[in-house]
Coordinates of C-alpha atoms and ligand atoms in Angstrom, one line a residue:
M1 CA 158.3 -15.1 -12.3
I2 CA 160.0 -18.1 -10.7
T3 CA 157.5 -20.7 -9.7
A4 CA 157.7 -24.0 -7.9
L5 CA 158.9 -26.9 -10.0
R6 CA 156.3 -29.1 -11.7
G7 CA 154.9 -31.7 -9.2
M8 CA 156.2 -29.7 -6.2
K9 CA 154.0 -27.4 -4.1
D10 CA 153.9 -25.2 -1.1
I11 CA 151.9 -26.1 2.0
I12 CA 150.5 -22.6 2.9
D13 CA 146.8 -22.3 3.7
D14 CA 146.3 -25.9 4.7
G15 CA 149.3 -26.2 7.0
Y16 CA 147.0 -26.9 9.9
L17 CA 145.8 -30.1 8.1
Y18 CA 149.4 -31.2 7.7
K19 CA 150.1 -30.7 11.4
H20 CA 146.8 -32.4 12.4
I21 CA 147.7 -35.5 10.4
I22 CA 151.3 -35.7 11.7
Q23 CA 150.1 -35.2 15.3
T24 CA 147.5 -37.9 15.0
C25 CA 150.1 -40.3 13.5
E26 CA 152.6 -39.6 16.2
D27 CA 150.1 -40.0 18.9
V28 CA 148.9 -43.4 17.7
A29 CA 152.4 -44.7 16.8
S30 CA 153.8 -43.7 20.2
K31 CA 151.0 -45.7 22.0
F32 CA 152.5 -48.7 20.3
G33 CA 156.1 -47.9 21.4
Y34 CA 157.4 -46.3 18.2
K35 CA 160.1 -43.5 18.7
F36 CA 161.0 -40.6 16.4
I37 CA 163.8 -41.1 13.9
E38 CA 165.1 -38.6 11.3
T39 CA 167.4 -39.7 8.5
P40 CA 169.0 -37.6 5.7
K41 CA 167.0 -36.8 2.6
L42 CA 170.0 -37.4 0.4
E43 CA 171.6 -40.8 0.4
E44 CA 174.0 -42.9 -1.8
T45 CA 172.1 -44.1 -4.8
A46 CA 173.4 -47.7 -4.1
L47 CA 171.2 -47.8 -1.0
F48 CA 168.0 -47.6 -3.0
I49 CA 169.2 -49.8 -5.9
R50 CA 170.0 -52.5 -3.4
G51 CA 167.2 -51.8 -1.0
V52 CA 164.2 -50.9 -3.0
G53 CA 165.3 -52.9 -6.1
E54 CA 166.6 -51.9 -9.5
S55 CA 163.6 -53.4 -11.3
S56 CA 161.1 -51.3 -9.4
D57 CA 159.7 -48.2 -11.2
I58 CA 160.7 -46.1 -8.2
V59 CA 164.4 -46.8 -8.7
G60 CA 164.4 -47.6 -12.4
K61 CA 162.5 -44.6 -13.7
E62 CA 161.7 -42.1 -10.9
M63 CA 164.8 -41.3 -8.9
Y64 CA 166.2 -37.7 -8.6
R65 CA 169.8 -38.9 -9.1
F66 CA 172.9 -36.9 -9.6
T67 CA 176.6 -36.7 -9.0
D68 CA 177.7 -34.3 -6.3
K69 CA 180.8 -32.1 -6.5
S70 CA 183.0 -34.9 -5.0
G71 CA 181.8 -37.3 -7.7
N72 CA 179.5 -39.3 -5.4
D73 CA 176.5 -40.9 -7.0
V74 CA 173.6 -39.7 -4.8
C75 CA 169.9 -39.4 -4.9
L76 CA 167.0 -37.7 -3.1
R77 CA 165.2 -40.4 -1.1
P78 CA 162.2 -41.8 -3.0
E79 CA 160.9 -43.6 0.2
G80 CA 161.9 -43.8 3.9
T81 CA 162.4 -47.5 4.7
A82 CA 165.8 -47.9 3.1
G83 CA 167.3 -44.9 4.9
V84 CA 166.0 -46.1 8.3
V85 CA 167.4 -49.6 7.6
R86 CA 170.8 -48.0 6.7
A87 CA 170.8 -46.0 10.0
F88 CA 169.8 -49.1 12.0
I89 CA 172.7 -51.1 10.6
E90 CA 175.2 -48.2 10.7
H91 CA 174.5 -47.7 14.4
K92 CA 175.0 -51.5 14.9
F93 CA 171.5 -52.1 16.3
D94 CA 171.4 -55.3 14.1
R95 CA 174.2 -56.6 16.3
A96 CA 172.6 -55.5 19.5
G97 CA 169.5 -57.6 18.9
G98 CA 166.1 -56.9 20.5
V99 CA 163.1 -55.0 19.1
R100 CA 163.4 -51.4 18.0
K101 CA 160.5 -49.3 16.6
Y102 CA 160.8 -46.0 14.8
F103 CA 158.5 -43.5 13.2
Y104 CA 159.4 -40.7 10.8
H105 CA 157.9 -38.1 8.5
G106 CA 159.2 -35.8 5.8
S107 CA 159.7 -35.3 2.1
M108 CA 160.2 -38.1 -0.5
F109 CA 161.0 -37.5 -4.1
R110 CA 159.8 -39.4 -7.2
Y111 CA 160.0 -38.2 -10.7
E112 CA 156.5 -39.3 -11.6
R113 CA 153.9 -37.8 -13.9
P114 CA 152.1 -35.3 -11.6
Q115 CA 148.3 -35.7 -11.2
K116 CA 145.7 -35.4 -8.4
G117 CA 147.3 -36.9 -5.3
R118 CA 150.6 -37.6 -7.1
F119 CA 153.5 -35.3 -6.7
R120 CA 157.2 -35.3 -7.3
E121 CA 157.9 -34.1 -3.8
F122 CA 155.5 -35.4 -1.3
H123 CA 155.5 -36.2 2.4
Q124 CA 155.1 -39.5 4.1
F125 CA 154.6 -40.6 7.7
G126 CA 156.1 -44.0 8.2
I127 CA 156.8 -46.6 10.9
E128 CA 159.4 -49.4 10.9
C129 CA 159.7 -52.2 13.5
F130 CA 162.9 -54.2 13.6
G131 CA 163.6 -57.6 15.3
E132 CA 160.0 -58.8 15.7
G133 CA 159.1 -61.9 13.6
S134 CA 155.7 -62.5 15.2
V135 CA 152.7 -62.0 12.9
Y136 CA 151.1 -60.2 15.8
E137 CA 153.4 -57.3 15.0
D138 CA 152.1 -57.3 11.3
A139 CA 148.6 -57.1 12.8
S140 CA 149.7 -54.2 15.1
V141 CA 151.2 -52.3 12.2
I142 CA 147.9 -52.6 10.3
L143 CA 146.0 -51.7 13.5
I144 CA 148.1 -48.5 13.8
G145 CA 147.3 -47.5 10.2
N146 CA 143.6 -48.3 10.8
E147 CA 143.5 -46.3 14.0
I148 CA 145.1 -43.3 12.3
L149 CA 142.7 -43.3 9.4
N150 CA 139.7 -43.8 11.8
R151 CA 140.8 -40.9 14.0
L152 CA 141.1 -38.7 10.9
G153 CA 137.6 -39.8 9.7
I154 CA 138.9 -41.3 6.5
K155 CA 137.0 -44.3 5.1
T156 CA 139.2 -46.8 3.2
T157 CA 139.3 -50.4 2.1
L158 CA 142.1 -52.6 3.5
K159 CA 143.6 -55.0 1.1
I160 CA 146.0 -57.7 2.2
N161 CA 148.1 -60.4 0.6
S162 CA 151.0 -62.7 1.4
L163 CA 154.1 -62.6 -0.9
G164 CA 155.5 -65.8 0.7
D165 CA 159.0 -66.3 1.9
S166 CA 162.4 -67.5 0.6
Q167 CA 161.1 -71.1 0.6
S168 CA 157.9 -70.4 -1.4
M169 CA 158.8 -67.4 -3.6
P170 CA 161.5 -69.0 -6.0
K171 CA 159.2 -71.9 -6.8
Y172 CA 156.2 -69.7 -7.3
R173 CA 158.2 -67.3 -9.5
E174 CA 159.2 -70.2 -11.8
K175 CA 155.5 -71.3 -12.1
L176 CA 154.5 -67.7 -12.9
V177 CA 157.2 -67.2 -15.5
D178 CA 156.2 -70.5 -17.2
F179 CA 152.7 -69.2 -17.4
L180 CA 153.6 -65.7 -18.6
K181 CA 156.1 -66.9 -21.2
K182 CA 153.2 -68.6 -23.1
E183 CA 151.3 -65.3 -23.3
N184 CA 152.1 -63.2 -26.3
E185 CA 149.4 -60.6 -25.8
L186 CA 150.9 -59.0 -22.6
C187 CA 151.8 -55.3 -22.8
E188 CA 155.4 -54.3 -23.5
D189 CA 156.0 -53.4 -19.8
C190 CA 154.8 -56.8 -18.7
K191 CA 157.0 -58.6 -21.2
R192 CA 160.0 -56.7 -19.9
R193 CA 159.0 -57.5 -16.3
I194 CA 158.9 -61.3 -17.0
K195 CA 162.7 -61.0 -17.1
T196 CA 163.3 -58.4 -14.4
N197 CA 160.5 -58.9 -11.8
P198 CA 157.7 -61.2 -12.9
I199 CA 155.6 -60.7 -9.7
R200 CA 155.0 -57.1 -10.7
V201 CA 153.1 -58.3 -13.8
L202 CA 150.3 -59.3 -11.5
D203 CA 149.3 -55.7 -10.7
C204 CA 149.5 -54.3 -14.3
K205 CA 146.6 -51.9 -14.8
N206 CA 146.2 -52.8 -18.5
E207 CA 142.8 -54.4 -19.1
K208 CA 144.1 -57.0 -21.6
C209 CA 146.8 -58.1 -19.2
Q210 CA 144.3 -58.4 -16.4
E211 CA 142.1 -60.6 -18.6
I212 CA 145.1 -62.9 -19.3
L213 CA 146.1 -62.9 -15.6
K214 CA 142.8 -64.3 -14.6
D215 CA 144.3 -67.8 -15.0
A216 CA 147.7 -67.0 -13.6
P217 CA 149.0 -69.0 -10.7
L218 CA 148.6 -67.0 -7.4
I219 CA 151.1 -66.6 -4.7
I220 CA 148.6 -67.4 -1.9
D221 CA 148.0 -70.8 -3.5
N222 CA 151.8 -71.5 -3.4
L223 CA 152.8 -70.5 0.1
S224 CA 155.1 -72.5 2.4
K225 CA 153.5 -73.9 5.5
E226 CA 155.0 -71.1 7.6
S227 CA 153.8 -68.3 5.4
K228 CA 150.4 -69.8 5.1
D229 CA 150.0 -70.3 8.8
D230 CA 151.1 -66.6 9.4
F231 CA 148.7 -65.3 6.7
D232 CA 145.8 -67.3 8.3
K233 CA 146.7 -66.1 11.7
L234 CA 146.9 -62.5 10.5
Q235 CA 143.4 -62.7 9.1
D236 CA 142.2 -64.3 12.3
I237 CA 143.7 -61.5 14.4
L238 CA 142.2 -58.8 12.2
T239 CA 138.8 -60.4 12.2
K240 CA 138.8 -60.8 15.9
N241 CA 139.6 -57.1 16.3
G242 CA 136.8 -56.0 14.0
I243 CA 139.0 -54.9 11.1
S244 CA 137.4 -55.6 7.8
F245 CA 139.7 -56.5 4.9
E246 CA 139.8 -58.0 1.5
V247 CA 142.4 -60.6 0.4
D248 CA 143.8 -59.4 -2.9
P249 CA 146.0 -62.1 -4.3
K250 CA 147.3 -59.7 -6.9
L251 CA 148.5 -57.0 -4.5
V252 CA 152.3 -57.0 -4.9
R253 CA 153.3 -53.4 -4.0
G254 CA 155.8 -51.4 -6.0
L255 CA 158.9 -52.1 -4.0
D256 CA 161.0 -55.3 -4.2
Y257 CA 161.8 -55.8 -0.5
Y258 CA 158.6 -57.4 0.8
S259 CA 158.0 -60.9 1.9
K260 CA 155.0 -62.5 3.6
T261 CA 152.5 -59.7 4.6
A262 CA 151.8 -56.9 2.1
F263 CA 148.9 -54.5 2.6
E264 CA 147.3 -51.2 1.3
F265 CA 144.5 -49.0 2.5
I266 CA 142.7 -47.7 -0.5
S267 CA 140.5 -44.6 -0.8
D268 CA 138.1 -43.8 -3.6
E269 CA 138.0 -40.1 -2.6
I270 CA 141.0 -38.9 -4.6
G271 CA 139.9 -39.7 -8.2
S272 CA 140.6 -43.3 -9.2
Q273 CA 141.2 -45.7 -6.4
S274 CA 144.4 -44.7 -4.7
A275 CA 146.5 -46.1 -1.9
V276 CA 146.7 -43.7 1.0
L277 CA 148.8 -46.1 3.0
G278 CA 150.9 -49.1 2.1
G279 CA 153.4 -51.5 3.8
G280 CA 154.3 -55.0 4.8
R281 CA 157.0 -57.3 6.1
Y282 CA 160.6 -57.1 4.8
D283 CA 162.6 -59.8 6.6
K284 CA 165.5 -59.9 4.2
L285 CA 166.1 -56.1 3.8
V286 CA 168.6 -55.7 6.6
E287 CA 170.6 -58.6 5.2
Y288 CA 170.5 -57.2 1.7
L289 CA 172.1 -54.1 3.0
N290 CA 174.8 -56.1 4.7
G291 CA 173.4 -56.1 8.2
R292 CA 172.7 -59.2 10.4
P293 CA 169.5 -61.0 9.5
T294 CA 166.7 -59.0 11.3
F295 CA 163.0 -59.1 10.9
G296 CA 161.3 -55.9 9.7
V297 CA 157.7 -54.7 9.2
G298 CA 156.2 -51.2 8.6
F299 CA 154.2 -48.9 6.5
A300 CA 154.1 -45.4 5.1
L301 CA 151.2 -43.1 4.4
G302 CA 150.9 -40.2 1.9
V303 CA 150.3 -37.0 3.8
E304 CA 149.2 -35.0 0.7
R305 CA 146.6 -37.7 -0.2
L306 CA 145.1 -37.5 3.3
M307 CA 145.2 -33.7 3.3
E308 CA 143.3 -33.7 0.0
I309 CA 140.6 -36.0 1.5
L310 CA 140.3 -33.9 4.7
S311 CA 140.0 -30.6 2.9
Q312 CA 137.3 -32.2 0.7
H313 CA 135.5 -33.3 3.9
E314 CA 135.8 -29.7 5.3
S315 CA 134.4 -28.1 2.2
E316 CA 131.5 -30.6 2.2
Q317 CA 130.7 -29.8 5.8
K318 CA 130.8 -26.1 5.1
R319 CA 128.3 -26.4 2.2
D320 CA 125.0 -24.8 3.0
G321 CA 122.0 -23.0 1.6
I322 CA 120.2 -22.6 -1.8
Y323 CA 121.3 -20.9 -5.0
L324 CA 118.3 -19.9 -7.0
C325 CA 118.7 -18.8 -10.7
A326 CA 117.2 -18.7 -14.1
L327 CA 118.4 -19.3 -17.7
N328 CA 116.2 -16.6 -19.2
S329 CA 115.7 -13.1 -17.8
E330 CA 111.9 -13.5 -18.3
Y331 CA 111.9 -16.0 -15.4
I332 CA 113.5 -13.7 -12.9
D333 CA 110.2 -12.6 -11.5
K334 CA 109.3 -16.3 -11.0
I335 CA 112.4 -17.1 -9.0
Y336 CA 112.2 -13.8 -7.1
N337 CA 108.7 -14.8 -5.8
L338 CA 110.0 -18.3 -5.0
S339 CA 112.9 -16.8 -3.0
I340 CA 110.5 -15.0 -0.7
D341 CA 108.8 -18.3 0.3
L342 CA 112.1 -20.2 0.6
R343 CA 113.7 -17.5 2.7
K344 CA 111.1 -18.1 5.4
K345 CA 112.9 -21.4 6.0
F346 CA 116.3 -21.4 4.3
Y347 CA 119.3 -19.3 3.5
V348 CA 119.0 -18.4 -0.1
E349 CA 121.3 -16.7 -2.6
I350 CA 119.5 -15.5 -5.8
S351 CA 120.9 -14.4 -9.1
Y352 CA 119.1 -11.6 -10.9
E353 CA 120.9 -12.3 -14.1
A354 CA 120.2 -15.0 -16.7
K355 CA 123.4 -17.0 -17.4
S356 CA 124.3 -20.4 -18.8
P357 CA 123.9 -23.4 -16.4
A358 CA 127.7 -23.8 -16.2
K359 CA 128.2 -20.2 -15.1
H360 CA 125.5 -20.5 -12.5
L361 CA 126.9 -23.7 -11.2
K362 CA 130.3 -22.2 -10.9
I363 CA 129.0 -19.3 -8.8
A364 CA 127.1 -21.7 -6.6
D365 CA 130.1 -23.8 -6.1
N366 CA 132.3 -20.9 -5.2
K367 CA 129.8 -19.7 -2.7
N368 CA 129.9 -23.2 -1.1
I369 CA 126.2 -23.7 -1.7
K370 CA 124.5 -27.1 -1.0
I371 CA 121.4 -26.9 -3.2
F372 CA 121.3 -25.5 -6.7
L373 CA 117.8 -24.6 -8.1
C374 CA 117.4 -23.3 -11.6
I375 CA 114.5 -22.6 -14.0
G376 CA 114.9 -23.0 -17.8
E377 CA 112.5 -23.2 -20.6
E378 CA 111.5 -26.8 -20.1
E379 CA 111.0 -26.3 -16.3
M380 CA 108.9 -23.1 -16.9
K381 CA 106.6 -25.0 -19.2
N382 CA 106.0 -27.8 -16.8
S383 CA 105.9 -25.8 -13.5
E384 CA 109.1 -27.6 -12.4
I385 CA 112.6 -26.7 -11.2
W386 CA 115.9 -28.2 -11.8
Y387 CA 117.4 -29.4 -8.5
K388 CA 121.0 -30.4 -7.9
N389 CA 122.5 -31.3 -4.6
L390 CA 126.1 -30.1 -4.9
L391 CA 127.2 -32.3 -2.0
N392 CA 126.0 -35.8 -3.1
K393 CA 125.5 -34.7 -6.8
D394 CA 121.8 -35.9 -6.7
E395 CA 120.2 -34.2 -9.7
K396 CA 116.5 -34.2 -10.8
R397 CA 113.5 -32.1 -12.0
I398 CA 111.0 -31.4 -9.3
K399 CA 107.4 -30.1 -9.5
L400 CA 107.3 -26.7 -7.9
N401 CA 104.5 -27.7 -5.6
E402 CA 106.7 -30.5 -4.2
L403 CA 109.8 -28.4 -3.7
M404 CA 109.3 -27.5 0.0
E405 CA 108.8 -31.2 0.8
V406 CA 112.0 -32.2 -1.0
L407 CA 114.1 -29.4 0.6
G408 CA 112.8 -30.4 4.0
E409 CA 114.0 -34.0 3.7
Ligands
HAM514 P1 154.7 -46.7 -1.1 O1 153.5 -47.5 -1.3 O2 155.6 -46.5 -2.2 O3 155.5 -47.4 0.1 O4 154.3 -45.3 -0.5 C1 153.5 -45.1 0.6 C2 152.4 -44.1 0.3 O5 153.0 -42.8 -0.1 C3 151.4 -44.4 -0.7 O6 150.4 -45.2 -0.3 C4 150.9 -43.0 -1.1 O7 149.9 -42.6 -0.2 C5 152.1 -42.1 -0.9 N1 152.7 -41.8 -2.2 C6 153.5 -42.6 -2.9 N2 153.9 -41.9 -4.0 C7 153.4 -40.7 -4.0 C8 153.4 -39.5 -4.8 N3 154.1 -39.5 -6.0 N4 152.7 -38.4 -4.5 C9 152.0 -38.4 -3.3 N5 151.9 -39.5 -2.5 C10 152.6 -40.6 -2.8 C11 156.7 -46.9 0.6 O8 157.2 -45.9 0.3 C12 157.3 -47.9 1.6 N6 158.5 -47.3 2.1 C13 156.3 -48.2 2.8 C14 156.8 -49.1 3.8 C15 157.4 -48.7 5.0 N7 156.9 -50.4 3.8 C16 157.4 -50.9 4.9 N8 157.7 -49.8 5.6

């Protein structure tokens, strides 16, 4: 049988979630004046090398890169910003001046190690605003992300940082490299990054590196006056608009084009803490790609990550009823009698077969049950029952005469 490639998947049963996310994103972005743009999925490799940066993992390790039949070095886009910037310059909008705002959605490709919430082909919804240098637009871009996530009912933590500008960054980089060079205990990746992109060392996940980095100089303590004023203003706007955030001085993002504002919305609902949305300001990118100097700011969100969270919410909302079972066939009478009482008040599924706890739990989970009740030897001896709430994972032994009270809570 031919199957989909590793890290790539079909959107079949949950297509409605995909559409719901995209419609919500489009609705919010268009209220802020963003217009639809579509750019090719295949681009010249040089675009990403120059745009995203050769030292980034995305370009250095993860690109789907090949030579086409005419000998062109091409690659499947690993992200959307560089392509939108290329189109902006190619259509001479950098020369025209003024402010232009675009949104897009579609497949991105990164040859990463697949895991929960991480795919090799995934979809992003993104926005890019050109020609606006005011920090109010940075705030608006964050507000758009916040509004989308709120409308979808997804709880996140917003982390923000400033990466400084062309005045502050070179001086800061020197300071950081001086600090890092003295540290022999850094991991091999970090040692390599001192030469290629020292800023990325700051967000290394290695515990030992994080310990060393506690004393590292921070970008936000080394900002130019302009960057500092903008960062203070951004925090002021967010606070006044009721958006809570954390300043994370080690947030550097995985792409090289950012300056000043960088931000991520983090969720703890897809395994370890994951970014569901990330972005920032990239005032030099148009110039790097040979356009006229033009301000830029935007973000992209991971559609699959949001789908995962929404489908989790759905199955939680659907969870209902009680699954009653026993670990020993001698206790079936006991649970049968109990079921008669419980069914006066609740929907109850009962198993007439003794099975292992794991097998019972699996059945209860498949039936989308909320409360799991089970009697084993220990419980039988003490007139108790093992209670597990499959929604919030609360687990305890309860005296049988207190069961109704607990279930009624
Ligand atoms: P990014 O942080 O690389 O930024 O990706 C944005 C989002 O795409 C992430 O927060 C995550 O939700 C999702 N994502 C990334 N990699 C994967 C993956 N392998 N599987 C599933 N989801 C993934 C960018 O791409 C920038 N272009 C964002 C931007 C736009 N900055 C300014 N404008």
